[in-house]
mmCIF file of C-alpha atoms in Angstrom:
data_model
loop_
_atom_site.group_PDB
_atom_site.id
_atom_site.type_symbol
_atom_site.label_atom_id
_atom_site.label_comp_id
_atom_site.label_asym_id
_atom_site.label_seq_id
_atom_site.Cartn_x
_atom_site.Cartn_y
_atom_site.Cartn_z
ATOM 1 C CA MET Q 358 33.176 46.811 106.706
ATOM 2 C CA LYS Q 359 33.237 50.539 107.554
ATOM 3 C CA THR Q 360 35.659 51.699 110.740
ATOM 4 C CA ALA Q 361 35.974 54.690 112.181
ATOM 5 C CA ALA Q 362 33.710 57.605 111.472
ATOM 6 C CA ILE Q 363 33.652 61.459 111.791
ATOM 7 C CA ARG Q 364 30.549 63.094 113.043
ATOM 8 C CA ALA Q 365 29.946 67.008 112.768
ATOM 9 C CA GLN Q 366 29.090 68.496 115.805
ATOM 10 C CA GLU Q 367 25.191 69.731 115.786
ATOM 11 C CA ALA Q 368 25.459 73.467 115.276
ATOM 12 C CA PRO Q 369 22.755 75.955 116.672
ATOM 13 C CA GLY Q 370 19.892 75.803 114.395
ATOM 14 C CA THR Q 371 20.750 72.652 112.691
ATOM 15 C CA LEU Q 372 18.462 69.597 112.663
ATOM 16 C CA PRO Q 373 19.483 66.600 114.699
ATOM 17 C CA GLY Q 374 20.620 63.275 113.846
ATOM 18 C CA ALA Q 375 24.041 64.427 111.793
ATOM 19 C CA GLN Q 376 25.030 62.642 108.834
ATOM 20 C CA LEU Q 377 28.564 60.833 109.044
ATOM 21 C CA ALA Q 378 31.709 60.709 107.064
ATOM 22 C CA VAL Q 379 33.370 57.623 106.869
ATOM 23 C CA LYS Q 380 36.774 57.169 107.511
ATOM 24 C CA LEU Q 381 38.095 54.657 105.012
ATOM 25 C CA THR Q 382 41.804 53.423 105.300
ATOM 26 C CA ALA Q 383 43.397 50.839 103.069
ATOM 27 C CA HIS Q 384 42.892 47.903 105.128
ATOM 28 C CA ASP Q 385 38.875 48.497 104.440
ATOM 29 C CA SER Q 386 39.468 46.942 101.130
ATOM 30 C CA ASP Q 387 35.620 45.978 100.948
ATOM 31 C CA ALA Q 388 34.387 49.207 101.270
ATOM 32 C CA VAL Q 389 37.065 50.485 99.174
ATOM 33 C CA ASP Q 390 36.264 47.880 96.233
ATOM 34 C CA GLU Q 391 32.417 49.072 96.659
ATOM 35 C CA LEU Q 392 32.974 52.838 96.211
ATOM 36 C CA LEU Q 393 35.265 52.344 93.275
ATOM 37 C CA GLN Q 394 33.140 49.879 91.395
ATOM 38 C CA SER Q 395 30.114 52.338 92.132
ATOM 39 C CA VAL Q 396 31.933 55.112 89.630
ATOM 40 C CA SER Q 397 33.466 55.243 86.392
ATOM 41 C CA THR Q 398 35.015 58.715 86.601
ATOM 42 C CA LEU Q 399 37.040 60.211 89.263
ATOM 43 C CA VAL Q 400 37.594 63.987 89.761
ATOM 44 C CA LEU Q 401 40.474 64.959 91.554
ATOM 45 C CA ASP Q 402 41.829 68.187 92.781
ATOM 46 C CA CYS Q 403 45.514 68.682 92.387
ATOM 47 C CA ASP Q 404 47.073 71.024 95.322
ATOM 48 C CA GLY Q 405 46.572 68.834 98.607
ATOM 49 C CA VAL Q 406 45.771 65.707 97.025
ATOM 50 C CA LEU Q 407 48.225 65.017 94.516
ATOM 51 C CA TRP Q 408 51.086 67.194 95.705
ATOM 52 C CA VAL Q 409 51.521 69.758 98.524
ATOM 53 C CA GLY Q 410 53.705 72.908 97.201
ATOM 54 C CA ASP Q 411 55.972 70.846 94.720
ATOM 55 C CA ALA Q 412 56.467 67.604 96.840
ATOM 56 C CA LEU Q 413 54.204 64.910 96.061
ATOM 57 C CA VAL Q 414 51.814 63.125 98.700
ATOM 58 C CA PRO Q 415 53.345 59.467 99.355
ATOM 59 C CA GLY Q 416 51.538 56.667 97.240
ATOM 60 C CA THR Q 417 50.064 59.324 94.559
ATOM 61 C CA VAL Q 418 51.579 57.867 91.690
ATOM 62 C CA ALA Q 419 50.745 54.184 92.632
ATOM 63 C CA ALA Q 420 47.352 55.367 93.454
ATOM 64 C CA LEU Q 421 46.543 56.750 89.912
ATOM 65 C CA GLN Q 422 47.963 54.081 88.195
ATOM 66 C CA ARG Q 423 45.604 51.769 90.352
ATOM 67 C CA PHE Q 424 42.507 53.799 89.526
ATOM 68 C CA ARG Q 425 43.879 53.466 85.793
ATOM 69 C CA GLN Q 426 44.227 49.853 86.197
ATOM 70 C CA LEU Q 427 40.841 49.506 87.144
ATOM 71 C CA GLY Q 428 39.615 51.415 84.269
ATOM 72 C CA LYS Q 429 38.594 54.466 85.658
ATOM 73 C CA ARG Q 430 38.467 57.877 83.743
ATOM 74 C CA LEU Q 431 40.575 60.419 85.518
ATOM 75 C CA LEU Q 432 39.893 64.299 85.323
ATOM 76 C CA PHE Q 433 42.580 66.712 87.336
ATOM 77 C CA LEU Q 434 40.407 69.666 88.290
ATOM 78 C CA THR Q 435 41.989 72.515 89.946
ATOM 79 C CA ASN Q 436 40.954 76.115 91.187
ATOM 80 C CA ASN Q 437 44.707 77.059 90.615
ATOM 81 C CA SER Q 438 44.580 79.517 87.431
ATOM 82 C CA SER Q 439 48.020 80.506 87.631
ATOM 83 C CA LYS Q 440 49.154 77.853 84.991
ATOM 84 C CA SER Q 441 47.924 76.825 81.727
ATOM 85 C CA ARG Q 442 47.126 73.319 80.415
ATOM 86 C CA ARG Q 443 50.288 73.214 78.760
ATOM 87 C CA LEU Q 444 51.863 74.241 81.815
ATOM 88 C CA TYR Q 445 50.099 71.854 84.507
ATOM 89 C CA ARG Q 446 51.230 69.011 81.697
ATOM 90 C CA ALA Q 447 54.791 69.988 82.231
ATOM 91 C CA LYS Q 448 54.463 70.173 85.767
ATOM 92 C CA PHE Q 449 52.645 67.016 86.212
ATOM 93 C CA ALA Q 450 55.660 65.436 84.210
ATOM 94 C CA SER Q 451 58.163 66.661 86.702
ATOM 95 C CA LEU Q 452 56.543 64.486 89.201
ATOM 96 C CA ASP Q 453 56.668 61.680 87.140
ATOM 97 C CA ILE Q 454 52.655 61.792 86.586
ATOM 98 C CA ALA Q 455 51.225 60.841 83.209
ATOM 99 C CA VAL Q 456 48.298 62.622 82.017
ATOM 100 C CA ALA Q 457 46.759 63.501 78.972
ATOM 101 C CA PRO Q 458 46.481 67.063 77.995
ATOM 102 C CA GLU Q 459 42.348 66.910 77.809
ATOM 103 C CA GLU Q 460 42.456 65.053 81.539
ATOM 104 C CA ILE Q 461 43.956 68.775 82.881
ATOM 105 C CA VAL Q 462 40.995 71.119 84.068
ATOM 106 C CA PRO Q 463 42.559 74.280 85.575
ATOM 107 C CA THR Q 464 40.526 77.556 85.928
ATOM 108 C CA SER Q 465 42.689 79.242 83.501
ATOM 109 C CA TYR Q 466 40.640 77.549 81.111
ATOM 110 C CA THR Q 467 37.371 77.341 82.496
ATOM 111 C CA ALA Q 468 37.268 81.006 82.408
ATOM 112 C CA ALA Q 469 38.006 81.138 78.789
ATOM 113 C CA ALA Q 470 35.862 78.013 78.018
ATOM 114 C CA TYR Q 471 33.023 80.226 79.931
ATOM 115 C CA LEU Q 472 33.311 83.142 78.026
ATOM 116 C CA GLN Q 473 33.402 81.149 74.633
ATOM 117 C CA SER Q 474 30.095 79.875 75.708
ATOM 118 C CA ARG Q 475 28.647 83.389 76.061
ATOM 119 C CA ASN Q 476 29.956 83.638 72.313
ATOM 120 C CA PHE Q 477 32.135 86.681 73.817
ATOM 121 C CA LYS Q 478 33.892 88.778 70.936
ATOM 122 C CA LYS Q 479 35.426 91.568 72.547
ATOM 123 C CA LYS Q 480 38.578 92.237 74.553
ATOM 124 C CA VAL Q 481 39.444 90.970 78.429
ATOM 125 C CA TYR Q 482 40.771 93.015 80.938
ATOM 126 C CA LEU Q 483 42.719 90.353 82.958
ATOM 127 C CA ILE Q 484 44.152 90.578 86.564
ATOM 128 C CA GLY Q 485 46.158 87.217 86.729
ATOM 129 C CA THR Q 486 49.033 85.413 85.535
ATOM 130 C CA ASP Q 487 50.160 84.253 81.849
ATOM 131 C CA GLY Q 488 48.554 81.248 82.829
ATOM 132 C CA VAL Q 489 45.059 82.680 82.126
ATOM 133 C CA GLY Q 490 46.571 85.018 79.329
ATOM 134 C CA GLU Q 491 47.431 82.002 77.425
ATOM 135 C CA GLU Q 492 43.965 79.876 77.653
ATOM 136 C CA LEU Q 493 42.198 83.063 76.462
ATOM 137 C CA ALA Q 494 44.525 83.241 73.438
ATOM 138 C CA ALA Q 495 43.808 79.736 72.857
ATOM 139 C CA ALA Q 496 40.309 80.370 72.742
ATOM 140 C CA GLY Q 497 40.980 83.086 70.264
ATOM 141 C CA ILE Q 498 39.985 85.797 73.062
ATOM 142 C CA GLU Q 499 42.157 89.062 73.130
ATOM 143 C CA HIS Q 500 43.413 90.462 76.160
ATOM 144 C CA VAL Q 501 45.491 92.931 78.064
ATOM 145 C CA THR Q 502 46.667 93.578 81.386
ATOM 146 C CA TRP Q 503 47.104 96.495 83.613
ATOM 147 C CA GLN Q 504 51.069 96.162 83.208
ATOM 148 C CA GLU Q 505 50.636 96.090 79.554
ATOM 149 C CA LEU Q 506 48.562 99.565 79.589
ATOM 150 C CA VAL Q 507 51.347 100.945 81.653
ATOM 151 C CA GLY Q 508 54.009 99.665 79.784
ATOM 152 C CA SER Q 509 52.951 100.462 76.172
ATOM 153 C CA PRO Q 510 55.230 102.816 74.974
ATOM 154 C CA THR Q 511 52.809 104.864 72.651
ATOM 155 C CA ALA Q 512 50.016 104.963 75.157
ATOM 156 C CA THR Q 513 47.886 108.075 75.567
ATOM 157 C CA ASN Q 514 45.295 106.197 77.729
ATOM 158 C CA GLY Q 515 46.601 107.904 81.045
ATOM 159 C CA ALA Q 516 47.737 104.342 82.864
ATOM 160 C CA ALA Q 517 51.396 105.126 82.813
ATOM 161 C CA GLU Q 518 50.649 108.793 84.700
ATOM 162 C CA MET Q 519 48.327 106.923 86.889
ATOM 163 C CA GLN Q 520 50.724 104.173 87.858
ATOM 164 C CA ARG Q 521 53.608 106.956 88.475
ATOM 165 C CA GLU Q 522 51.313 108.770 90.803
ATOM 166 C CA TRP Q 523 47.797 107.908 91.620
ATOM 167 C CA THR Q 524 45.620 110.830 92.463
ATOM 168 C CA ALA Q 525 41.954 111.522 91.719
ATOM 169 C CA ALA Q 526 42.673 113.635 88.837
ATOM 170 C CA SER Q 527 45.159 110.824 87.335
ATOM 171 C CA PHE Q 528 42.351 108.235 88.051
ATOM 172 C CA GLY Q 529 40.140 110.537 86.279
ATOM 173 C CA ARG Q 530 42.187 110.986 83.167
ATOM 174 C CA LEU Q 531 42.271 107.430 82.724
ATOM 175 C CA GLN Q 532 41.123 106.430 79.301
ATOM 176 C CA LEU Q 533 39.015 102.757 79.411
ATOM 177 C CA ASP Q 534 39.561 100.692 76.233
ATOM 178 C CA GLN Q 535 35.791 100.984 74.665
ATOM 179 C CA SER Q 536 36.547 97.123 73.305
ATOM 180 C CA ILE Q 537 36.797 95.509 76.664
ATOM 181 C CA GLY Q 538 33.726 93.141 77.294
ATOM 182 C CA ALA Q 539 35.009 91.662 80.351
ATOM 183 C CA VAL Q 540 36.925 91.690 83.206
ATOM 184 C CA VAL Q 541 38.608 88.407 84.141
ATOM 185 C CA VAL Q 542 40.371 88.147 87.592
ATOM 186 C CA GLY Q 543 42.467 85.107 88.855
ATOM 187 C CA TRP Q 544 45.781 84.720 91.119
ATOM 188 C CA ASP Q 545 47.710 87.691 90.550
ATOM 189 C CA PRO Q 546 51.034 88.105 92.810
ATOM 190 C CA ASN Q 547 51.132 91.779 91.013
ATOM 191 C CA PHE Q 548 47.633 92.819 91.919
ATOM 192 C CA SER Q 549 47.658 96.395 92.754
ATOM 193 C CA TYR Q 550 45.248 99.225 93.880
ATOM 194 C CA SER Q 551 45.624 100.676 90.159
ATOM 195 C CA SER Q 552 44.768 97.590 88.482
ATOM 196 C CA MET Q 553 41.757 97.571 90.871
ATOM 197 C CA CYS Q 554 40.833 100.787 89.862
ATOM 198 C CA CYS Q 555 40.602 100.315 86.239
ATOM 199 C CA ALA Q 556 38.854 96.911 86.649
ATOM 200 C CA ALA Q 557 36.298 98.755 88.506
ATOM 201 C CA ALA Q 558 36.175 101.653 86.073
ATOM 202 C CA CYS Q 559 35.513 98.927 83.240
ATOM 203 C CA LEU Q 560 32.589 96.983 85.037
ATOM 204 C CA ARG Q 561 30.806 100.383 86.153
ATOM 205 C CA GLU Q 562 31.367 102.258 82.839
ATOM 206 C CA LEU Q 563 31.301 99.872 79.976
ATOM 207 C CA PRO Q 564 28.170 98.818 79.147
ATOM 208 C CA GLY Q 565 27.414 95.016 79.174
ATOM 209 C CA CYS Q 566 30.761 94.351 80.777
ATOM 210 C CA GLU Q 567 31.203 90.760 82.084
ATOM 211 C CA PHE Q 568 32.543 89.767 85.402
ATOM 212 C CA VAL Q 569 34.376 86.697 85.648
ATOM 213 C CA ALA Q 570 36.325 85.363 88.843
ATOM 214 C CA THR Q 571 38.356 81.921 88.181
ATOM 215 C CA ASN Q 572 37.533 80.836 91.748
ATOM 216 C CA LEU Q 573 36.694 82.390 95.396
ATOM 217 C CA ASP Q 574 39.277 80.294 97.413
ATOM 218 C CA PRO Q 575 40.272 82.727 100.365
ATOM 219 C CA ALA Q 576 43.809 80.983 101.149
ATOM 220 C CA ASP Q 577 45.871 78.258 100.410
ATOM 221 C CA ASN Q 578 48.151 75.907 101.822
ATOM 222 C CA MET Q 579 52.157 76.297 101.109
ATOM 223 C CA GLY Q 580 53.024 73.451 102.693
ATOM 224 C CA ASN Q 581 55.048 74.726 105.650
ATOM 225 C CA GLY Q 582 51.738 75.527 107.592
ATOM 226 C CA ARG Q 583 51.367 79.027 106.280
ATOM 227 C CA MET Q 584 48.420 79.739 104.337
ATOM 228 C CA MET Q 585 48.861 82.227 101.643
ATOM 229 C CA PRO Q 586 46.152 84.690 100.454
ATOM 230 C CA GLY Q 587 44.221 83.180 97.544
ATOM 231 C CA THR Q 588 42.455 84.620 94.714
ATOM 232 C CA GLY Q 589 38.985 85.098 96.361
ATOM 233 C CA CYS Q 590 40.664 88.039 98.204
ATOM 234 C CA ILE Q 591 41.483 89.614 95.036
ATOM 235 C CA VAL Q 592 38.024 89.047 93.788
ATOM 236 C CA ARG Q 593 36.132 90.288 96.777
ATOM 237 C CA ALA Q 594 38.337 93.618 96.575
ATOM 238 C CA VAL Q 595 37.389 94.376 93.015
ATOM 239 C CA GLU Q 596 33.685 93.135 93.616
ATOM 240 C CA THR Q 597 33.484 95.569 96.292
ATOM 241 C CA ALA Q 598 35.236 98.445 94.302
ATOM 242 C CA ALA Q 599 33.007 97.747 91.586
ATOM 243 C CA GLY Q 600 29.695 97.118 93.505
ATOM 244 C CA ARG Q 601 28.972 93.896 91.397
ATOM 245 C CA GLU Q 602 29.587 90.142 91.956
ATOM 246 C CA ALA Q 603 31.791 87.694 89.804
ATOM 247 C CA VAL Q 604 30.667 84.995 88.211
ATOM 248 C CA ASN Q 605 32.707 82.214 89.919
ATOM 249 C CA VAL Q 606 33.840 79.664 87.139
ATOM 250 C CA GLY Q 607 35.669 77.239 89.318
ATOM 251 C CA LYS Q 608 34.378 74.946 92.347
ATOM 252 C CA GLY Q 609 32.381 76.425 94.439
ATOM 253 C CA GLY Q 610 30.613 78.231 91.857
ATOM 254 C CA SER Q 611 27.049 77.048 89.995
ATOM 255 C CA TRP Q 612 28.589 77.012 86.476
ATOM 256 C CA LEU Q 613 31.443 74.511 86.921
ATOM 257 C CA LEU Q 614 29.330 71.207 86.913
ATOM 258 C CA PRO Q 615 27.138 71.442 84.362
ATOM 259 C CA PHE Q 616 30.148 72.646 81.903
ATOM 260 C CA LEU Q 617 31.725 69.582 83.045
ATOM 261 C CA CYS Q 618 29.144 67.232 82.662
ATOM 262 C CA GLU Q 619 28.280 68.202 79.080
ATOM 263 C CA GLN Q 620 32.091 69.017 78.061
ATOM 264 C CA TYR Q 621 33.155 65.416 79.270
ATOM 265 C CA ASP Q 622 30.041 63.405 79.225
ATOM 266 C CA ILE Q 623 29.956 62.823 82.940
ATOM 267 C CA LEU Q 624 26.934 61.251 84.774
ATOM 268 C CA PRO Q 625 27.109 62.541 88.346
ATOM 269 C CA SER Q 626 25.464 59.277 89.851
ATOM 270 C CA GLN Q 627 28.821 57.671 88.260
ATOM 271 C CA ALA Q 628 31.225 60.011 89.294
ATOM 272 C CA CYS Q 629 33.347 60.826 92.692
ATOM 273 C CA ILE Q 630 35.321 63.957 93.353
ATOM 274 C CA ILE Q 631 38.168 63.764 95.426
ATOM 275 C CA GLY Q 632 39.438 66.985 97.002
ATOM 276 C CA ASP Q 633 40.886 68.577 100.393
ATOM 277 C CA ARG Q 634 38.275 71.480 100.964
ATOM 278 C CA LEU Q 635 34.737 71.441 101.862
ATOM 279 C CA ASP Q 636 33.920 75.101 100.495
ATOM 280 C CA THR Q 637 34.768 73.946 96.885
ATOM 281 C CA ASP Q 638 35.670 70.549 96.130
ATOM 282 C CA ILE Q 639 32.944 68.899 98.453
ATOM 283 C CA ALA Q 640 30.764 71.381 98.040
ATOM 284 C CA LEU Q 641 30.520 70.799 94.078
ATOM 285 C CA GLY Q 642 30.290 67.073 94.705
ATOM 286 C CA ARG Q 643 27.546 67.303 97.274
ATOM 287 C CA GLN Q 644 25.516 69.771 95.219
ATOM 288 C CA GLY Q 645 25.696 68.007 92.051
ATOM 289 C CA GLY Q 646 25.007 64.446 93.385
ATOM 290 C CA LEU Q 647 28.695 62.913 93.027
ATOM 291 C CA GLN Q 648 30.277 60.747 95.578
ATOM 292 C CA THR Q 649 32.841 62.707 97.612
ATOM 293 C CA VAL Q 650 36.304 61.702 99.445
ATOM 294 C CA LEU Q 651 37.937 64.149 101.352
ATOM 295 C CA PRO Q 652 41.957 63.265 101.781
ATOM 296 C CA LEU Q 653 43.193 64.925 105.158
ATOM 297 C CA SER Q 654 46.513 65.807 103.422
ATOM 298 C CA GLY Q 655 45.476 69.148 102.621
ATOM 299 C CA VAL Q 656 43.705 72.123 103.933
ATOM 300 C CA THR Q 657 40.794 70.584 105.949
ATOM 301 C CA LYS Q 658 41.789 68.809 109.035
ATOM 302 C CA PRO Q 659 40.105 66.427 111.282
ATOM 303 C CA ALA Q 660 39.087 69.387 113.873
ATOM 304 C CA GLN Q 661 37.556 71.361 110.766
ATOM 305 C CA LEU Q 662 35.294 68.298 110.441
ATOM 306 C CA LEU Q 663 33.958 67.970 113.714
ATOM 307 C CA GLU Q 664 33.161 71.947 113.693
ATOM 308 C CA ALA Q 665 30.982 71.533 110.161
ATOM 309 C CA GLU Q 666 27.656 70.993 109.281
ATOM 310 C CA SER Q 667 26.324 67.762 108.475
ATOM 311 C CA ALA Q 668 25.445 68.952 104.820
ATOM 312 C CA GLN Q 669 29.020 70.018 104.401
ATOM 313 C CA LEU Q 670 30.508 66.845 104.981
ATOM 314 C CA PRO Q 671 32.008 64.416 102.522
ATOM 315 C CA HIS Q 672 31.032 61.022 102.343
ATOM 316 C CA TYR Q 673 34.135 59.824 102.894
ATOM 317 C CA VAL Q 674 37.358 60.549 104.424
ATOM 318 C CA VAL Q 675 40.892 58.946 103.674
ATOM 319 C CA ASP Q 676 44.523 60.124 105.065
ATOM 320 C CA ASN Q 677 45.690 60.326 101.743
ATOM 321 C CA LEU Q 678 44.860 59.276 98.012
ATOM 322 C CA ALA Q 679 46.873 56.051 98.464
ATOM 323 C CA ALA Q 680 44.341 54.811 101.262
ATOM 324 C CA LEU Q 681 41.477 55.026 98.553
ATOM 325 C CA ALA Q 682 43.356 52.941 96.175
ATOM 326 C CA GLY Q 683 43.753 50.549 98.658
ATOM 327 C CA ILE Q 684 47.646 51.172 98.890
ATOM 328 C CA SER Q 685 49.374 51.332 102.411
ATOM 329 C CA THR Q 686 52.027 54.091 102.801
ATOM 330 C CA CYS Q 687 53.513 52.802 106.120
#
């Protein structure tokens, strides 16, 4: 019933007898059926599973339709914070993928949900895109960015001076907004040294200031063989500057799975997470007691599986999402 297997090489210091990640293909119908019958909820990563960049992975739409025909509940969970739920729904629609708004769970949304769970009432200093800002606004949380501090025509906070010419003196004259109660860091292509300085000052000097990271992904696959530095690079820079560690509200952090289980009434024993990264998707599932499936359509490749320790491996490996649905794309 189970065909080929990928075995993790035993790294120094590990116990012998590494577990197996079972490779399933569309032809392994009995094994695929057994897996799908054992779960009621499928938690799917997006980039690397459904699409790579702006291109659909072959068979994606048919696979999702098959899962729905089988009565599976779908959640689309992505560490990418660049878009809000509204913007993600538009991307799904542009790729002819039918989703309900409540099925989309980006970390732009979980960052706002985390602050709500903390009964947060103050203002956020945001390093990130409009996607996070939109979700904060939807949660009734005010936020400000470095660009807004610099660009305000009536501002007397010293940000514009610091932006014009960064010196120790201009940084020293920067005035912090005492209503800021949290720094949220997401992906931000406009991230700058001055923005980091402001974030570090808030975290060091404002009493009780919270520190939230949308995710810690070090790099993302652009789909052309090039890896783009990810949010984790920005978060680590701010952590170093502030001398503090952020709460990770994305995959790879300890807060997310309990939130999902409560918010979406998920039983881990009846759920499966499908994602292309060992350090986020598979780690989340293994730690929480979910079944785990890793498609080879994204970041992780067979060579990396061979180098992984047994505890890092998924339960199953498939070439793509279609194989898990029993659909051949050949």
